[in-house]
């Protein structure tokens, strides 16, 4: 996937959002947790955070855009830092008395553009980018029609300097719906 596909997806998202202004509504969410970066059998983990926002067209379907800082890891003179932004579709099923209350399960899929910076002591720095698919699941509780908390797990497989890498992210999320 390339940048033009990501841009086209963002434009579709913007068009759908403005044409469905009377539907369910906007939301913002913040997530914080840990990302494990696995490269060629080696693993490292660090704190991560994500800022997300989107629009629920129905109580069960939303589109969202996001930025995630996957963190950085270093050791033996090598440092790696990863971040990404993307767009996706969210599915959510609440088990409470209202459309947005009670326990829920959720899933999300989409595309993420990942930027990876690599530093090698005494050699220098390099940057690589990749646009890949991602998938995630979550469980949580919506306390009101506007406010909820969740535990989330996201997975993305990417290519860093022609080496396969996996980003496995576990977060606690807080969401506010307008």
Coordinates of N, CA and C in Angstrom, one line a residue:
X1 N 0.8 -1.2 0.0 CA 0.0 0.0 0.0 C 0.9 1.2 0.0
X2 N 0.5 2.3 -0.6 CA 1.3 3.5 -0.7 C 0.6 4.7 -0.1
X3 N 1.3 5.9 -0.2 CA 0.7 7.1 0.4 C -0.5 7.5 -0.2
X4 N -0.7 7.3 -1.6 CA -1.9 7.8 -2.2 C -3.1 7.0 -1.8
X5 N -3.0 5.7 -1.5 CA -4.1 4.9 -0.9 C -4.5 5.4 0.5
X6 N -3.5 5.8 1.3 CA -3.8 6.3 2.6 C -4.5 7.7 2.5
X7 N -4.0 8.5 1.6 CA -4.6 9.8 1.4 C -6.1 9.7 0.8
X8 N -6.3 8.7 -0.1 CA -7.6 8.5 -0.6 C -8.5 8.0 0.5
X9 N -8.1 7.2 1.4 CA -8.9 6.7 2.5 C -9.2 7.8 3.4
X10 N -8.3 8.7 3.7 CA -8.6 9.9 4.5 C -9.6 10.8 3.9
X11 N -9.6 11.0 2.6 CA -10.6 11.8 1.9 C -11.9 11.2 1.9
X12 N -12.0 9.9 1.7 CA -13.3 9.2 1.8 C -13.9 9.3 3.2
X13 N -13.0 9.2 4.3 CA -13.4 9.4 5.6 C -14.0 10.7 5.8
X14 N -13.3 11.8 5.3 CA -13.8 13.1 5.5 C -15.1 13.3 4.8
X15 N -15.3 12.8 3.6 CA -16.5 12.9 2.9 C -17.7 12.2 3.5
X16 N -17.4 11.0 4.0 CA -18.5 10.2 4.7 C -18.9 11.0 6.0
X17 N -17.9 11.5 6.7 CA -18.2 12.2 8.0 C -19.1 13.4 7.7
X18 N -18.9 14.2 6.7 CA -19.7 15.4 6.5 C -21.0 15.0 5.9
X19 N -21.2 13.9 5.2 CA -22.5 13.6 4.6 C -23.4 12.9 5.6
X20 N -22.8 12.4 6.7 CA -23.6 11.7 7.7 C -23.6 12.5 9.0
X21 N -23.7 13.8 9.0 CA -23.6 14.6 10.2 C -24.7 14.4 11.2
X22 N -25.8 13.8 10.8 CA -26.9 13.6 11.7 C -27.0 12.2 12.3
X23 N -25.9 11.4 12.1 CA -25.9 10.0 12.6 C -25.5 10.0 14.0
X24 N -24.8 9.0 14.5 CA -24.5 8.8 15.9 C -23.6 9.8 16.6
X25 N -22.5 10.2 15.9 CA -21.7 11.2 16.5 C -20.2 10.9 16.6
X26 N -19.5 12.0 16.9 CA -18.0 12.0 17.0 C -17.5 11.5 18.3
X27 N -16.3 11.0 18.3 CA -15.6 10.6 19.6 C -14.1 10.9 19.5
X28 N -13.5 11.0 20.7 CA -12.1 11.0 20.8 C -11.7 10.0 21.9
X29 N -10.5 9.5 21.7 CA -10.0 8.5 22.7 C -8.5 8.6 22.8
X30 N -8.0 8.4 24.0 CA -6.6 8.3 24.3 C -6.3 6.9 24.8
X31 N -5.2 6.4 24.5 CA -4.7 5.0 24.9 C -3.3 5.1 25.4
X32 N -3.0 4.4 26.4 CA -1.6 4.3 26.9 C -1.3 2.8 27.3
X33 N -0.1 2.4 27.1 CA 0.2 1.0 27.4 C 1.6 0.6 27.0
X34 N 1.7 -0.6 26.5 CA 3.1 -1.1 26.1 C 3.0 -1.7 24.7
X35 N 4.1 -1.4 23.9 CA 4.2 -2.1 22.6 C 5.5 -3.0 22.7
X36 N 5.3 -4.2 22.2 CA 6.4 -5.1 22.1 C 6.8 -5.1 20.6
X37 N 8.0 -4.8 20.3 CA 8.5 -4.8 18.9 C 9.4 -6.1 18.8
X38 N 9.0 -6.9 17.8 CA 9.7 -8.2 17.6 C 10.3 -8.1 16.2
X39 N 11.7 -8.2 16.2 CA 12.4 -8.2 14.9 C 13.3 -9.4 14.9
X40 N 13.0 -10.3 13.9 CA 13.9 -11.4 13.7 C 14.2 -12.3 14.9
X41 N 13.1 -12.5 15.7 CA 13.2 -13.3 16.9 C 13.6 -12.6 18.2
X42 N 14.1 -11.3 18.1 CA 14.4 -10.5 19.2 C 13.3 -9.6 19.6
X43 N 13.1 -9.4 20.9 CA 11.9 -8.6 21.3 C 12.4 -7.5 22.3
X44 N 11.8 -6.3 22.2 CA 12.0 -5.2 23.1 C 10.6 -4.5 23.3
X45 N 10.4 -4.0 24.5 CA 9.1 -3.3 24.7 C 9.3 -1.9 25.3
X46 N 8.3 -1.1 25.2 CA 8.4 0.3 25.7 C 7.0 0.8 25.9
X47 N 6.9 1.9 26.6 CA 5.6 2.6 26.8 C 5.1 3.1 25.4
X48 N 3.8 3.1 25.3 CA 3.2 3.6 24.0 C 2.0 4.5 24.4
X49 N 1.7 5.3 23.4 CA 0.4 6.1 23.6 C -0.2 6.3 22.2
X50 N -1.5 6.5 22.2 CA -2.2 6.7 20.9 C -3.3 7.7 21.1
X51 N -3.5 8.6 20.2 CA -4.6 9.6 20.1 C -5.4 9.2 18.9
X52 N -6.7 9.0 19.2 CA -7.7 8.5 18.2 C -8.9 9.4 18.1
X53 N -9.5 9.5 17.0 CA -10.8 10.2 16.9 C -11.5 9.7 15.7
X54 N -12.8 9.7 15.8 CA -13.6 9.2 14.7 C -15.1 9.5 14.8
X55 N -15.9 8.8 14.0 CA -17.3 9.1 13.9 C -18.1 7.8 13.9
X56 N -19.0 7.6 14.8 CA -19.9 6.5 14.9 C -21.1 6.8 13.9
X57 N -21.2 6.0 12.9 CA -22.4 6.1 11.9 C -23.6 5.4 12.5
X58 N -23.4 4.3 13.3 CA -24.4 3.6 14.0 C -23.8 3.3 15.4
X59 N -24.6 2.8 16.3 CA -24.0 2.4 17.6 C -22.9 1.4 17.5
X60 N -22.8 0.7 16.3 CA -21.9 -0.4 16.2 C -20.8 -0.2 15.2
X61 N -20.8 0.8 14.4 CA -19.8 1.0 13.3 C -19.3 2.4 13.3
X62 N -17.9 2.5 13.3 CA -17.3 3.9 13.2 C -16.1 3.8 12.3
X63 N -15.7 5.0 11.9 CA -14.4 5.1 11.2 C -13.5 6.0 12.1
X64 N -12.2 5.8 12.0 CA -11.4 6.6 12.9 C -10.0 6.9 12.2
X65 N -9.4 7.9 12.7 CA -8.0 8.3 12.3 C -7.2 8.3 13.6
X66 N -5.9 8.0 13.5 CA -5.1 8.0 14.8 C -3.7 8.2 14.5
X67 N -3.0 8.6 15.6 CA -1.5 8.6 15.7 C -1.1 7.8 16.9
X68 N -0.1 6.9 16.7 CA 0.5 6.1 17.8 C 2.0 6.3 17.8
X69 N 2.4 6.5 19.0 CA 3.9 6.5 19.3 C 4.1 5.1 19.9
X70 N 4.8 4.2 19.2 CA 5.0 2.9 19.7 C 6.2 2.8 20.7
X71 N 6.9 3.9 20.8 CA 8.0 3.9 21.8 C 9.4 3.7 21.2
X72 N 10.4 3.5 22.0 CA 11.7 3.3 21.5 C 12.4 2.3 22.4
X73 N 13.4 1.6 21.9 CA 14.1 0.6 22.6 C 15.6 0.8 22.2
X74 N 16.5 0.5 23.1 CA 17.9 0.6 22.8 C 18.7 -0.5 23.6
X75 N 19.8 -0.8 23.1 CA 20.7 -1.8 23.8 C 21.9 -2.1 22.9
X76 N 23.0 -2.3 23.5 CA 24.2 -2.7 22.7 C 24.6 -1.7 21.6
X77 N 24.3 -0.4 21.8 CA 24.7 0.6 20.9 C 23.7 0.8 19.7
X78 N 22.6 0.1 19.8 CA 21.5 0.2 18.8 C 20.3 0.8 19.4
X79 N 19.6 1.8 18.7 CA 18.4 2.3 19.2 C 17.4 2.2 18.0
X80 N 16.1 2.0 18.4 CA 15.0 2.0 17.4 C 13.8 2.7 18.0
X81 N 13.2 3.5 17.2 CA 12.0 4.3 17.6 C 11.0 4.1 16.5
X82 N 9.7 3.9 16.9 CA 8.7 3.7 15.9 C 7.4 4.5 16.2
X83 N 6.8 5.0 15.2 CA 5.5 5.7 15.4 C 4.7 5.5 14.1
X84 N 3.4 5.8 14.2 CA 2.6 5.6 13.0 C 1.3 6.4 13.0
X85 N 0.7 6.6 11.9 CA -0.7 7.2 11.8 C -1.5 6.4 10.8
X86 N -2.8 6.4 10.9 CA -3.6 5.6 10.0 C -5.1 5.9 10.1
X87 N -5.8 5.1 9.4 CA -7.3 5.2 9.3 C -7.8 3.8 9.4
X88 N -9.0 3.6 10.0 CA -9.6 2.3 10.1 C -11.1 2.3 10.3
X89 N -11.6 1.1 10.4 CA -13.0 0.9 10.7 C -13.1 0.2 12.1
X90 N -14.1 0.6 12.9 CA -14.3 0.1 14.2 C -15.6 -0.6 14.3
X91 N -15.7 -1.8 14.8 CA -16.9 -2.5 15.1 C -17.1 -2.6 16.6
X92 N -18.3 -2.4 17.2 CA -18.5 -2.4 18.6 C -19.8 -2.9 19.0
X93 N -19.9 -3.8 20.0 CA -21.2 -4.4 20.4 C -21.3 -4.2 21.9
X94 N -22.2 -3.3 22.3 CA -22.5 -3.1 23.7 C -23.6 -4.1 24.2
X95 N -23.5 -4.4 25.5 CA -24.4 -5.4 26.1 C -25.2 -4.7 27.2
X96 N -25.3 -3.4 27.2 CA -26.0 -2.6 28.2 C -27.4 -2.3 27.7
X97 N -28.2 -1.5 28.6 CA -29.6 -1.2 28.2 C -29.7 -0.2 27.1
X98 N -28.6 0.7 26.9 CA -28.6 1.7 25.8 C -27.6 1.3 24.7
X99 N -27.6 2.1 23.7 CA -26.7 1.8 22.5 C -25.2 2.0 22.9
X100 N -24.9 2.9 23.9 CA -23.5 3.1 24.2 C -23.3 3.0 25.7
X101 N -23.9 2.0 26.4 CA -23.7 1.8 27.8 C -23.4 0.3 28.1
X102 N -22.8 0.0 29.2 CA -22.6 -1.3 29.7 C -21.3 -1.9 29.1
X103 N -21.1 -3.2 29.4 CA -19.9 -4.0 28.8 C -20.0 -4.0 27.3
X104 N -18.8 -4.0 26.7 CA -18.8 -4.1 25.2 C -17.5 -4.9 24.8
X105 N -17.6 -5.4 23.5 CA -16.5 -5.9 22.8 C -16.3 -5.1 21.6
X106 N -15.1 -5.0 21.1 CA -14.8 -4.2 19.9 C -13.7 -4.8 19.1
X107 N -13.7 -4.4 17.8 CA -12.6 -4.8 16.9 C -12.4 -3.7 15.9
X108 N -11.1 -3.6 15.4 CA -10.8 -2.6 14.5 C -9.8 -3.1 13.5
X109 N -9.9 -2.6 12.3 CA -9.0 -3.0 11.2 C -8.7 -1.7 10.3
X110 N -7.6 -1.7 9.7 CA -7.3 -0.5 8.8 C -5.9 -0.5 8.3
X111 N -5.4 0.6 8.0 CA -4.1 0.8 7.4 C -3.3 1.8 8.3
X112 N -2.0 1.5 8.6 CA -1.2 2.3 9.4 C 0.1 2.6 8.6
X113 N 0.5 3.8 8.6 CA 1.8 4.2 8.0 C 2.8 4.3 9.1
X114 N 3.8 3.4 9.2 CA 4.7 3.3 10.3 C 6.1 3.9 9.8
X115 N 6.6 4.8 10.7 CA 7.9 5.3 10.5 C 8.9 4.8 11.6
X116 N 10.0 4.2 11.1 CA 10.9 3.6 12.1 C 12.3 4.3 11.9
X117 N 12.8 4.7 13.0 CA 14.2 5.4 13.0 C 15.1 4.4 13.7
X118 N 16.3 4.2 13.1 CA 17.3 3.3 13.6 C 18.6 4.0 13.8
X119 N 19.2 3.9 15.0 CA 20.5 4.5 15.2 C 21.5 3.5 15.7
X120 N 22.7 3.5 15.1 CA 23.7 2.6 15.5 C 24.9 3.5 15.9
X121 N 25.3 3.3 17.2 CA 26.4 4.1 17.7 C 27.7 3.9 16.9
X122 N 28.2 5.1 16.5 CA 29.5 5.1 15.8 C 29.3 4.9 14.3
X123 N 28.0 4.6 13.8 CA 27.8 4.4 12.4 C 26.8 5.5 11.9
X124 N 25.7 5.8 12.6 CA 24.8 6.8 12.1 C 23.4 6.4 12.3
X125 N 22.5 7.2 11.7 CA 21.0 7.0 11.8 C 20.4 6.7 10.4
X126 N 19.3 6.0 10.4 CA 18.5 5.8 9.2 C 17.1 5.8 9.5
X127 N 16.2 6.0 8.5 CA 14.8 6.1 8.7 C 14.2 5.2 7.6
X128 N 13.1 4.5 7.9 CA 12.4 3.6 7.0 C 10.9 3.8 7.2
X129 N 10.1 3.8 6.2 CA 8.6 3.9 6.3 C 8.0 2.7 5.6
X130 N 6.8 2.4 6.1 CA 6.0 1.3 5.5 C 4.5 1.5 5.8
X131 N 3.7 1.2 4.9 CA 2.2 1.3 5.1 C 1.7 -0.1 5.0
X132 N 1.1 -0.5 6.1 CA 0.6 -1.9 6.3 C -0.8 -1.9 6.9
X133 N -1.4 -3.1 6.9 CA -2.6 -3.3 7.6 C -2.4 -3.6 9.1
X134 N -3.4 -3.3 9.9 CA -3.4 -3.6 11.3 C -4.7 -4.2 11.7
X135 N -4.8 -4.8 12.9 CA -6.0 -5.4 13.4 C -6.0 -5.2 14.9
X136 N -7.1 -5.1 15.6 CA -7.1 -5.0 17.0 C -8.5 -5.5 17.6
X137 N -8.4 -5.8 18.9 CA -9.6 -6.2 19.6 C -9.6 -5.5 20.9
X138 N -10.8 -5.4 21.5 CA -10.9 -4.7 22.8 C -12.1 -5.1 23.6
X139 N -12.1 -5.0 24.9 CA -13.2 -5.2 25.8 C -13.2 -4.0 26.7
X140 N -14.4 -3.6 27.2 CA -14.5 -2.5 28.1 C -15.9 -2.3 28.7
X141 N -16.0 -1.1 29.3 CA -17.3 -0.7 29.9 C -17.6 0.7 29.6
X142 N -18.8 1.0 29.1 CA -19.2 2.4 28.8 C -20.1 2.8 30.0
X143 N -19.6 3.7 30.8 CA -20.3 4.1 32.0 C -21.6 5.0 31.7
X144 N -21.5 5.8 30.7 CA -22.6 6.6 30.2 C -22.6 6.6 28.7
X145 N -23.6 7.3 28.1 CA -23.6 7.4 26.6 C -22.4 8.1 26.1
X146 N -21.7 8.8 26.9 CA -20.6 9.7 26.5 C -19.2 9.2 26.9
X147 N -19.1 8.3 27.9 CA -17.8 8.0 28.5 C -17.6 6.5 28.7
X148 N -16.4 6.0 28.3 CA -16.1 4.6 28.6 C -14.6 4.3 28.7
X149 N -14.3 3.2 29.3 CA -12.9 2.7 29.4 C -12.8 1.3 28.7
X150 N -11.6 1.0 28.2 CA -11.4 -0.3 27.5 C -10.0 -0.8 27.7
X151 N -9.8 -2.1 27.5 CA -8.5 -2.7 27.4 C -8.4 -3.2 25.9
X152 N -7.3 -2.9 25.2 CA -7.2 -3.1 23.8 C -5.9 -3.8 23.5
X153 N -5.9 -4.6 22.4 CA -4.7 -5.3 21.8 C -4.7 -5.0 20.3
X154 N -3.6 -4.5 19.8 CA -3.5 -4.2 18.4 C -2.3 -5.0 17.9
X155 N -2.3 -5.4 16.6 CA -1.2 -6.1 16.0 C -1.0 -5.5 14.6
X156 N 0.3 -5.3 14.3 CA 0.7 -4.8 12.9 C 2.0 -5.5 12.6
X157 N 2.0 -6.0 11.4 CA 3.3 -6.6 10.8 C 3.8 -5.7 9.8
X158 N 5.1 -5.3 9.9 CA 5.7 -4.4 9.0 C 7.0 -4.9 8.5
X159 N 7.6 -4.1 7.6 CA 8.9 -4.4 7.1 C 9.9 -3.2 7.4
X160 N 10.9 -3.5 8.3 CA 11.8 -2.5 8.7 C 13.2 -2.8 8.1
X161 N 13.6 -2.0 7.1 CA 14.9 -2.2 6.5 C 15.0 -3.6 5.9
X162 N 13.9 -4.0 5.2 CA 13.8 -5.3 4.6 C 13.9 -6.5 5.6
X163 N 13.5 -6.3 6.8 CA 13.4 -7.3 7.8 C 12.0 -7.3 8.4
X164 N 11.4 -8.5 8.5 CA 10.0 -8.6 9.0 C 10.0 -8.2 10.5
X165 N 9.0 -7.4 10.9 CA 8.9 -6.9 12.3 C 7.4 -7.0 12.7
X166 N 7.1 -7.2 13.9 CA 5.8 -7.3 14.5 C 5.7 -6.3 15.6
X167 N 4.6 -5.5 15.6 CA 4.3 -4.6 16.7 C 3.0 -5.1 17.4
X168 N 3.2 -5.4 18.7 CA 2.1 -6.0 19.5 C 1.8 -5.0 20.6
X169 N 0.7 -4.3 20.6 CA 0.4 -3.3 21.5 C -0.8 -3.6 22.4
X170 N -0.6 -3.4 23.7 CA -1.6 -3.6 24.7 C -1.8 -2.3 25.4
X171 N -3.1 -1.7 25.5 CA -3.3 -0.4 26.0 C -4.6 -0.4 26.9
X172 N -4.7 0.6 27.7 CA -5.9 1.0 28.4 C -6.4 2.3 27.7
X173 N -7.6 2.3 27.3 CA -8.2 3.4 26.6 C -9.3 4.1 27.3
X174 N -9.4 5.4 27.1 CA -10.5 6.2 27.6 C -11.1 6.9 26.4
X175 N -12.4 6.9 26.4 CA -13.2 7.4 25.2 C -14.2 8.4 25.7
X176 N -14.4 9.5 24.9 CA -15.4 10.4 25.1 C -16.2 10.6 23.8
X177 N -17.5 10.4 23.8 CA -18.4 10.6 22.7 C -19.2 11.9 22.8
X178 N -19.2 12.7 21.7 CA -20.0 13.9 21.7 C -21.4 13.7 21.3

